[in-house]
Amino acid sequence: MDWSPLVPLRLRHRQLGLQAKGWNFVLEDSSFRIFGGSIHYFRVPREYWRDRLLKMKACGLNTLTTYVPWNLHEPERSKFDFSGNLDLEAFVLMAAEIGLWVILRPGPYICSEMDLGGLPSWLLQDPGMRLRTTYKGFTEAVDLYFDHLMSRVVPLQYKRGGPIIAVQVENEYGSYNKDPAYMPYVKKALEDRGIVELLLTSDNKDGLSKGIVQGVLATINLQSTHELQLLTTFLFNVQGTQPKMVMEYWTGWFDSWGGPHNILDSSEVLKTVSAIVDAGSSINLYMFHGGTNFGFMNGAMHFHDYKSDVTSYDYDAVLTEAGDYTAKYMKLRDFFGSISGIPLPPPPDLLPKMPYEPVTPVLYLSLWDALKYLGEPIKSEKPINMENLPVNGGNGQSFGYVLYETGITSPGILSGRVHDRGQVFVNTVSIGFLDYKTTKIAVPLIQGYTVLRILVENRGRVNYGENIDDQRKGLIGNLYLNDSPLKNFRIYSLDMKKSFFQRFGLDKWSSLPETPTLPAFFLGSLSISSTPCDTFLKLEGWEKGVVFINGQNLGRYWNIGPQKTLYLPGPWLSSGINQVIIFEETMAGPALQFTETPNLGRNQYIK
């Protein structure tokens, strides 16, 4: 029978999709090279998606790649969020409209320097949880998530008229490799829900030999030409004559608090990209545009020392955190333009920046005064970790801080496991910090009954490595004074979501005293008379905390660097009065300053 009349006209030329034929990719009947770049929709204000994608197209790239973060899309079991900045379908369709193909990387684990590699923290409520395996508690959750996610993704595939030409199976599983049945399970989970486009894996040098899956094209992640030769030789020996693809060519690197700002010279980038393309390989630039770890979404590494990622995901990428051009952009545009055969579209104009007048907070609310507005604390004989707190409809707490309180009547040595950083108070006086390196602290002699308090911050769950099952936050197990476990805790969940701040009406705030009691919230206002523009916040004199503008969590700041400014997108501001709230843990500065340029040591290319 001739079924062709039943196929819609727009799909008749879309029968085969992206295929691996010999050394080459073929899209339908034409040979095709993937020149891709990564932009994560959840790290870029929705109002700027088009700007960033147009800049990608103007750089000579033909394919967008993006991860899909499960933890943001399903913050509570079976409660899905694909709205606003998380509107995956709108982002993919916008890419299609601009003329870009899409490679989707839906996980379920994505790494991506995100908290728990993009896995939702409520999975850790199960004490026996084994993430990234075929453990029943994990696969049941993945199945329900994929049921929902793939119903949105399937219509966006190439063979259905959409731009998605390939889908990645999990992410760098070879370097984890705890369950040989897991990758076949994820592959089947995708196919069973209607994924029909080319499937890929991607692995770095540590995992390539163990990450290969039958019937799935293996690709590689790297930064040097030396690795390119090693890994492509290995791939040829394992999968024979297949198209070569560098799924992640790292155009820079991420930063950790207290570490250096990582940079990669633009000439080095051009040299390696040229070598990859000259070797006949397809390439994806990770990142083309990094964006920002807004809120508390950043991840961490914990091999020898625990190191959490900074708020900026600038990555020293091809575009800056604010979407500005760089020397890398200009060199790569010239390179891809020289091999495209057609003139590239002109790069969009730069978006204006504005150094607004400083904001001096006028009102303040100490954390201790704020507690009475938070409702009844959770009462528990023993400490409860963040994920198992009875909040958010039984899903626990994912991000932010937890305050633990209990009574003590004697001094001594306080000890316990604190993940990740706990400021210890006797009544309201700070006596120091507990963390991974400092596990004991002396509690001084005190008169009578005293409240011992520990304010614990989740600084970011590990996103890469073998210890992701051990990422519960808060107080883990008992807290001891002189080796005796303390009992009868009052626990406050301080997630600092929008609903958290709605409890603090204007009548709850006080005038700012000369010597504020910390930790505390500081309230000020930014007045804007014209159309709002992008800007960067400078927090000179402040030490460590979080900034909220008009209810949007811009992320963490910390004076140990390397990040010294916070990116504030213009679309999150409005003409008129803008509310500014700073939560400061240890030392308040005089004002909040604004600047046109980030303090990251980047040489931006001014067009």
XYZ file of C-alpha atoms in Angstrom:
607
model
C 0.000 0.000 0.000
C 1.097 3.545 -0.678
C 0.949 5.411 2.638
C 2.516 8.617 1.296
C -0.810 10.502 0.876
C -1.359 10.065 4.636
C 1.951 11.779 5.522
C 1.502 15.558 5.894
C 3.244 17.501 3.139
C 5.575 19.239 5.606
C 6.878 15.826 6.768
C 7.340 14.118 3.400
C 10.936 15.326 3.160
C 11.512 14.315 6.801
C 11.580 10.552 6.684
C 15.124 9.611 7.679
C 16.445 12.264 10.058
C 20.071 12.480 11.150
C 21.937 9.269 10.394
C 25.463 7.971 10.849
C 26.719 6.740 7.455
C 30.349 5.786 7.338
C 32.505 8.674 8.489
C 29.725 11.205 7.910
C 26.458 12.382 9.312
C 23.643 12.544 6.781
C 20.546 14.660 7.386
C 17.858 13.215 5.141
C 19.887 12.758 1.906
C 22.556 15.421 2.413
C 25.868 15.109 4.216
C 25.844 17.233 7.365
C 28.414 18.561 9.827
C 27.212 19.540 13.278
C 28.608 22.916 14.285
C 26.931 23.282 17.638
C 26.948 25.417 20.740
C 25.496 24.971 24.230
C 23.096 27.463 25.804
C 20.999 26.431 28.807
C 17.575 28.088 28.768
C 17.342 27.857 32.573
C 20.526 29.936 32.993
C 19.438 32.788 30.693
C 16.498 35.173 31.262
C 13.719 34.168 28.875
C 13.628 37.706 27.484
C 17.185 37.170 26.202
C 16.796 33.756 24.622
C 16.316 35.256 21.149
C 19.322 37.558 21.505
C 21.622 34.674 22.477
C 20.312 32.353 19.740
C 20.672 35.050 17.061
C 24.274 35.563 18.205
C 24.807 31.808 17.851
C 23.410 31.807 14.320
C 25.553 34.846 13.440
C 28.661 32.970 14.637
C 28.154 30.385 11.888
C 26.786 27.577 14.057
C 23.888 25.393 12.915
C 22.896 23.438 16.041
C 21.859 24.330 19.594
C 22.487 21.859 22.412
C 20.846 22.104 25.816
C 20.457 20.068 28.952
C 17.080 19.566 30.669
C 17.251 19.942 34.493
C 14.945 17.467 36.218
C 15.304 19.174 39.621
C 13.911 22.462 38.289
C 11.151 20.852 36.215
C 9.877 18.553 39.003
C 10.673 20.404 42.257
C 8.106 18.261 44.095
C 6.978 14.761 43.147
C 4.501 14.897 40.233
C 4.390 18.727 40.304
C 5.875 19.823 37.003
C 6.998 23.294 36.004
C 7.629 24.182 32.363
C 6.576 27.807 32.702
C 8.443 31.084 32.274
C 12.182 30.557 32.231
C 11.634 26.776 32.212
C 9.542 26.707 29.003
C 11.636 24.130 27.170
C 9.249 23.868 24.219
C 9.279 27.625 23.591
C 13.103 27.626 23.661
C 13.373 24.721 21.202
C 10.783 26.242 18.855
C 12.564 29.610 18.986
C 15.771 27.880 17.921
C 13.886 26.349 14.971
C 12.457 29.728 14.004
C 15.976 31.220 13.962
C 17.232 28.349 11.794
C 19.050 26.142 14.301
C 18.796 22.378 14.731
C 18.678 21.053 18.303
C 20.447 18.232 20.146
C 18.582 17.577 23.400
C 20.359 16.217 26.486
C 17.518 15.205 28.838
C 19.491 13.179 31.373
C 17.969 12.190 33.743
C 21.390 13.108 35.196
C 23.027 16.064 33.408
C 26.047 17.101 35.572
C 26.131 20.671 34.177
C 27.657 22.096 37.396
C 24.128 21.984 38.826
C 23.021 20.929 42.293
C 23.069 17.077 42.339
C 23.742 17.055 38.595
C 20.167 18.151 37.968
C 18.590 15.318 39.967
C 15.820 16.352 42.399
C 16.858 16.316 46.052
C 13.656 14.564 47.140
C 15.146 11.355 45.720
C 17.505 11.413 48.727
C 14.613 11.012 51.187
C 15.039 7.275 50.578
C 17.948 6.170 52.843
C 18.773 3.339 50.414
C 18.676 5.492 47.269
C 21.176 4.572 44.569
C 21.137 7.332 41.997
C 22.001 6.592 38.362
C 21.316 2.860 38.707
C 18.376 0.536 38.081
C 17.487 0.728 41.789
C 13.684 0.587 41.838
C 13.225 3.833 43.769
C 15.250 5.684 41.138
C 13.829 4.129 37.965
C 10.234 4.556 39.145
C 10.866 8.287 39.593
C 12.647 8.523 36.219
C 9.774 6.715 34.496
C 7.191 9.168 35.831
C 9.363 12.165 34.924
C 10.079 10.834 31.427
C 6.360 10.110 30.911
C 5.746 13.817 31.337
C 8.900 15.222 29.719
C 8.820 13.051 26.601
C 5.182 13.921 25.913
C 6.519 17.463 25.397
C 9.690 16.454 23.527
C 8.302 13.886 21.060
C 6.376 16.428 18.915
C 9.544 18.558 18.652
C 11.526 15.824 16.896
C 12.751 16.211 13.316
C 10.509 13.447 11.966
C 7.514 15.221 13.505
C 8.434 18.535 11.900
C 10.496 19.887 14.803
C 14.180 20.839 15.115
C 15.437 18.029 17.411
C 17.784 15.896 15.310
C 19.439 13.877 18.107
C 18.949 13.007 21.776
C 21.677 12.161 24.275
C 21.348 9.133 26.545
C 22.260 10.214 30.109
C 25.601 12.029 30.504
C 29.188 10.830 30.956
C 28.002 7.575 32.516
C 31.273 5.811 31.759
C 33.033 7.716 34.527
C 30.326 6.616 37.025
C 29.570 3.109 35.725
C 27.944 1.555 38.794
C 25.300 -0.552 37.026
C 25.752 -2.184 33.581
C 21.961 -2.418 33.190
C 21.417 1.324 33.670
C 22.336 2.787 30.267
C 20.315 0.176 28.335
C 17.415 1.049 30.675
C 17.678 4.801 29.863
C 17.941 4.059 26.116
C 14.805 1.911 26.272
C 13.008 4.510 28.420
C 13.560 7.094 25.677
C 12.587 4.791 22.813
C 9.512 3.414 24.579
C 8.182 6.970 24.937
C 8.539 7.805 21.260
C 12.089 9.101 20.793
C 12.952 8.145 17.209
C 15.911 10.426 16.372
C 19.596 9.502 16.511
C 20.769 8.574 20.019
C 24.179 9.635 21.348
C 26.314 9.152 24.430
C 29.049 11.533 25.535
C 32.047 10.755 27.743
C 35.331 12.309 28.786
C 38.673 10.502 28.750
C 38.005 8.946 32.190
C 34.830 7.212 31.084
C 34.905 6.630 27.354
C 35.899 2.972 27.519
C 32.964 2.167 29.836
C 30.320 4.552 28.468
C 29.576 2.906 25.118
C 26.074 1.475 24.582
C 25.017 -0.927 21.854
C 23.111 0.895 19.118
C 24.065 4.369 20.344
C 26.686 6.609 18.723
C 29.510 7.461 21.144
C 30.842 11.027 21.238
C 33.664 12.598 23.241
C 34.224 15.519 25.642
C 37.608 17.254 25.765
C 39.650 20.469 25.710
C 42.987 19.612 24.059
C 44.130 18.382 20.651
C 46.181 15.718 22.457
C 42.982 14.186 23.864
C 41.340 14.449 20.431
C 43.893 12.079 18.892
C 43.718 9.614 21.787
C 39.934 9.489 21.982
C 39.187 9.348 18.266
C 41.661 6.463 17.889
C 39.949 4.655 20.749
C 36.482 5.269 19.245
C 37.560 3.897 15.882
C 38.844 0.722 17.545
C 35.558 0.256 19.401
C 32.829 1.391 16.998
C 34.615 1.282 13.650
C 33.794 3.654 10.831
C 31.366 6.130 12.368
C 31.068 9.928 12.301
C 33.355 11.662 14.784
C 31.769 14.145 17.159
C 33.180 16.203 20.009
C 29.988 16.696 22.024
C 31.720 18.998 24.492
C 34.678 21.060 23.435
C 35.246 23.050 26.624
C 35.693 26.695 25.591
C 36.669 27.609 29.176
C 35.887 26.213 32.612
C 33.736 26.888 35.672
C 34.940 28.624 38.836
C 34.777 27.557 42.501
C 34.530 29.845 45.523
C 37.994 30.622 46.866
C 39.732 29.475 43.681
C 41.113 31.279 40.623
C 39.058 32.618 37.713
C 39.630 30.101 34.929
C 40.415 31.414 31.471
C 41.374 29.825 28.161
C 43.109 31.984 25.569
C 41.101 32.741 22.414
C 44.006 31.750 20.149
C 44.179 28.365 21.881
C 40.419 27.913 21.373
C 40.632 28.745 17.674
C 43.583 26.384 17.217
C 41.774 23.450 18.852
C 38.444 24.089 17.090
C 40.305 24.251 13.761
C 42.066 20.967 14.525
C 38.786 19.243 15.442
C 37.044 20.428 12.271
C 40.100 19.681 10.093
C 40.068 16.125 11.463
C 36.612 15.707 9.906
C 34.815 15.838 13.230
C 31.578 17.548 14.146
C 31.797 19.808 17.188
C 29.721 21.363 19.937
C 31.102 24.356 21.857
C 30.481 23.856 25.586
C 29.702 26.553 26.486
C 28.779 28.946 23.694
C 27.046 31.048 26.338
C 27.140 29.948 29.965
C 24.776 32.372 31.678
C 24.178 32.367 35.414
C 23.495 29.941 38.272
C 20.592 32.064 39.461
C 19.147 31.236 42.863
C 20.723 28.212 44.529
C 21.083 25.998 41.435
C 24.900 25.748 41.466
C 26.645 22.431 42.035
C 29.922 21.476 43.697
C 32.904 19.126 43.480
C 34.157 17.025 46.394
C 37.202 14.907 45.669
C 39.795 15.922 48.264
C 38.184 19.180 49.370
C 34.599 20.338 49.030
C 34.429 23.175 46.472
C 31.154 24.801 45.502
C 30.629 26.548 42.166
C 30.207 30.312 41.998
C 26.977 32.016 40.917
C 28.352 33.135 37.565
C 28.411 30.455 34.876
C 30.383 32.781 32.594
C 32.681 29.798 31.900
C 35.022 32.096 29.927
C 32.703 31.067 27.092
C 32.260 32.469 23.575
C 29.707 35.001 24.856
C 30.089 36.506 28.325
C 27.663 35.909 31.189
C 25.693 38.974 30.020
C 25.741 37.868 26.359
C 28.496 40.228 25.185
C 30.949 39.405 22.408
C 34.507 38.273 23.114
C 37.690 37.747 21.137
C 36.686 34.066 20.988
C 33.415 35.009 19.296
C 35.100 37.122 16.611
C 37.775 34.512 15.839
C 35.262 31.647 15.697
C 32.846 33.684 13.570
C 35.622 34.311 11.058
C 36.510 30.609 11.134
C 32.980 29.206 10.711
C 32.177 31.945 8.196
C 35.122 30.854 6.060
C 33.772 27.298 5.777
C 30.039 28.021 5.582
C 30.033 29.045 1.918
C 27.327 31.652 2.497
C 27.464 35.078 4.180
C 26.646 34.960 7.884
C 23.876 37.138 9.298
C 25.133 40.284 11.061
C 25.685 39.917 14.826
C 22.974 41.656 16.882
C 23.878 44.909 18.608
C 25.199 44.798 22.154
C 22.651 45.253 24.907
C 23.196 48.460 26.919
C 24.465 48.377 30.516
C 23.828 50.929 33.240
C 25.797 51.796 36.420
C 22.833 52.749 38.594
C 23.155 54.910 41.682
C 24.155 52.988 44.841
C 21.393 51.575 47.046
C 21.728 52.165 50.785
C 19.507 49.812 52.814
C 17.177 51.718 55.149
C 15.302 48.869 56.819
C 16.512 45.677 58.399
C 15.242 42.501 60.041
C 17.605 40.284 62.006
C 17.234 36.556 61.474
C 16.343 36.157 65.161
C 13.502 38.682 64.859
C 12.345 37.077 61.600
C 11.830 33.654 63.210
C 8.545 34.651 64.857
C 7.032 35.334 61.443
C 7.957 31.907 60.058
C 5.313 29.943 61.952
C 5.899 27.065 64.321
C 9.299 25.396 63.990
C 9.616 21.669 63.340
C 10.175 19.870 66.651
C 12.322 16.757 66.672
C 14.259 14.782 69.257
C 17.178 14.456 66.808
C 18.383 16.690 63.967
C 16.675 16.094 60.601
C 18.583 16.631 57.365
C 17.251 19.159 54.862
C 15.791 16.629 52.409
C 13.764 14.842 55.104
C 12.203 17.902 56.730
C 8.384 17.618 56.733
C 7.882 20.611 54.403
C 6.782 21.288 50.801
C 4.065 18.651 50.750
C 6.336 15.915 52.076
C 9.091 16.593 49.528
C 11.578 18.065 51.997
C 13.696 21.151 51.399
C 15.930 21.378 48.332
C 17.879 24.606 48.665
C 18.799 27.419 51.023
C 19.469 27.303 54.753
C 18.213 25.388 57.810
C 18.390 26.721 61.368
C 18.712 24.188 64.208
C 18.128 25.235 67.835
C 18.414 23.354 71.115
C 19.060 24.169 74.763
C 22.368 23.558 76.548
C 23.379 24.133 80.173
C 27.159 23.632 80.095
C 30.205 24.494 77.988
C 32.251 21.929 76.092
C 33.298 20.655 72.672
C 30.567 20.677 70.032
C 30.971 18.158 67.200
C 28.949 16.757 64.341
C 28.640 16.357 60.575
C 27.574 19.650 59.006
C 26.841 19.799 55.260
C 27.990 22.205 54.019
C 28.697 25.155 56.305
C 27.202 25.838 59.713
C 27.528 29.083 61.632
C 27.327 28.302 65.375
C 25.685 30.722 67.824
C 25.398 30.820 71.595
C 22.101 32.661 71.966
C 22.686 35.297 69.238
C 26.493 35.492 69.450
C 28.452 33.793 66.665
C 31.293 31.582 67.950
C 32.523 30.169 64.630
C 31.789 27.689 61.852
C 31.556 23.929 61.366
C 32.153 22.424 57.926
C 33.980 19.525 56.249
C 37.369 20.596 57.630
C 36.279 21.981 61.001
C 34.192 19.305 62.721
C 34.611 20.487 66.336
C 34.248 23.838 68.074
C 34.586 24.969 71.704
C 31.388 26.296 73.293
C 32.353 28.821 75.999
C 31.257 28.886 79.635
C 27.766 30.330 79.960
C 25.410 31.164 82.789
C 22.196 29.166 83.042
C 20.047 27.860 80.184
C 21.361 28.865 76.762
C 20.115 28.459 73.212
C 22.616 26.787 70.895
C 21.917 27.562 67.249
C 23.469 26.331 64.025
C 22.590 28.032 60.738
C 23.457 25.473 58.039
C 23.764 26.385 54.367
C 23.445 23.973 51.463
C 26.234 25.466 49.347
C 25.487 23.118 46.443
C 25.253 19.349 46.095
C 28.032 17.565 44.246
C 27.252 17.265 40.529
C 30.072 14.944 39.390
C 31.828 12.007 40.985
C 31.054 8.796 42.813
C 29.654 10.372 45.993
C 26.372 11.778 44.685
C 24.383 9.351 46.874
C 25.840 11.103 49.950
C 24.593 14.624 49.250
C 22.100 15.101 52.057
C 22.398 18.584 53.568
C 21.997 20.160 56.999
C 22.961 18.313 60.171
C 23.695 14.681 59.305
C 23.123 12.403 62.283
C 23.564 13.488 65.879
C 25.099 16.716 67.151
C 27.306 16.117 70.196
C 28.360 18.244 73.152
C 31.248 16.572 74.997
C 30.441 13.363 73.070
C 26.838 13.287 74.365
C 24.138 13.619 71.698
C 22.011 16.749 72.035
C 18.230 16.312 71.962
C 15.000 18.259 71.458
C 15.636 20.422 68.419
C 13.569 23.225 66.942
C 14.201 23.399 63.207
C 13.374 26.260 60.835
C 13.302 25.726 57.063
C 14.786 28.844 55.439
C 14.373 28.055 51.734
C 14.149 31.767 50.798
C 11.632 31.161 48.031
C 9.240 33.994 47.085
C 6.651 32.695 49.561
C 9.258 32.936 52.334
C 9.604 36.713 51.942
C 5.851 37.279 51.672
C 5.702 36.745 55.458
C 7.726 39.906 56.039
C 5.311 42.771 55.467
C 6.699 46.311 55.693
C 5.479 46.598 59.292
C 7.843 43.782 60.305
C 11.032 45.703 59.392
C 12.950 48.143 61.625
C 15.137 51.143 60.880
C 18.718 50.127 60.256
C 20.706 50.478 63.501
C 24.339 51.566 63.592
C 25.430 48.059 64.599
C 22.989 45.512 63.158
C 22.673 42.036 64.685
C 23.695 39.455 62.103
C 22.693 37.348 60.241
C 20.041 39.715 58.915
C 17.918 40.822 55.990
C 18.484 44.331 54.624
C 15.837 46.154 52.575
C 16.439 48.979 50.130
C 15.057 50.267 46.841
C 16.534 50.968 43.421
C 14.809 53.793 41.574
C 14.905 53.696 37.763
C 13.452 56.473 35.638
C 14.170 55.141 32.120
C 13.955 51.757 30.398
C 15.803 49.283 32.653
C 19.163 47.937 31.451
C 21.483 45.134 32.504
C 23.830 45.931 35.354
C 26.201 44.241 37.794
C 25.987 44.442 41.586
C 29.124 45.131 43.607
C 29.022 44.204 47.276
C 32.116 45.902 48.652
C 32.157 45.708 52.429
C 29.669 42.838 52.519
C 30.989 39.365 53.265
C 28.697 36.460 52.357
C 25.039 36.101 51.496
C 22.322 36.239 48.854
C 20.657 39.086 46.905
C 16.999 39.267 45.853
C 15.658 41.879 43.402
C 11.878 42.140 42.965
C 11.615 38.626 44.381
C 14.184 37.148 41.953
C 17.078 35.341 43.629
C 20.214 36.600 41.841
C 22.388 34.066 43.668
C 25.151 33.998 46.260
C 28.007 36.411 46.825
C 31.130 35.798 48.918
C 34.079 38.108 49.349
C 36.634 35.264 49.005
C 36.067 35.473 45.211
C 36.890 34.934 42.471
C 33.462 36.353 41.572
C 33.127 39.957 42.730
C 29.884 41.068 41.040
C 26.398 39.625 40.490
C 24.709 39.886 37.078
C 21.318 41.628 37.187
C 19.365 41.312 33.908
C 17.484 44.407 32.805
C 14.190 42.531 32.198
C 14.044 41.707 35.921
C 13.935 45.427 36.724
C 11.082 47.840 36.116
C 10.788 51.584 35.650
C 10.072 53.051 39.066
C 10.873 51.469 42.419
C 12.618 48.074 42.579
C 12.798 46.126 45.840
C 16.270 45.004 46.936
C 16.743 42.475 49.769
C 20.169 41.302 50.925
C 20.593 38.380 53.294
C 23.999 38.816 54.925
C 25.510 36.185 57.209
C 28.438 37.906 58.906
C 29.293 41.512 57.947
C 27.112 44.194 56.372
C 28.520 46.790 54.009
C 27.421 50.418 53.694
C 25.666 50.188 50.325
C 25.039 48.161 47.197
C 26.865 49.518 44.158
C 26.214 49.003 40.453
C 28.684 48.817 37.590
C 28.607 48.284 33.814
C 31.287 45.606 33.823
C 31.699 42.372 35.776
C 34.823 41.932 37.835
C 35.955 38.680 36.227
C 39.080 39.786 34.398
C 37.484 39.159 30.981
C 38.472 41.059 27.894
C 35.129 41.717 26.272
C 35.022 42.632 22.622
C 33.160 45.915 22.235
C 31.491 45.843 18.842
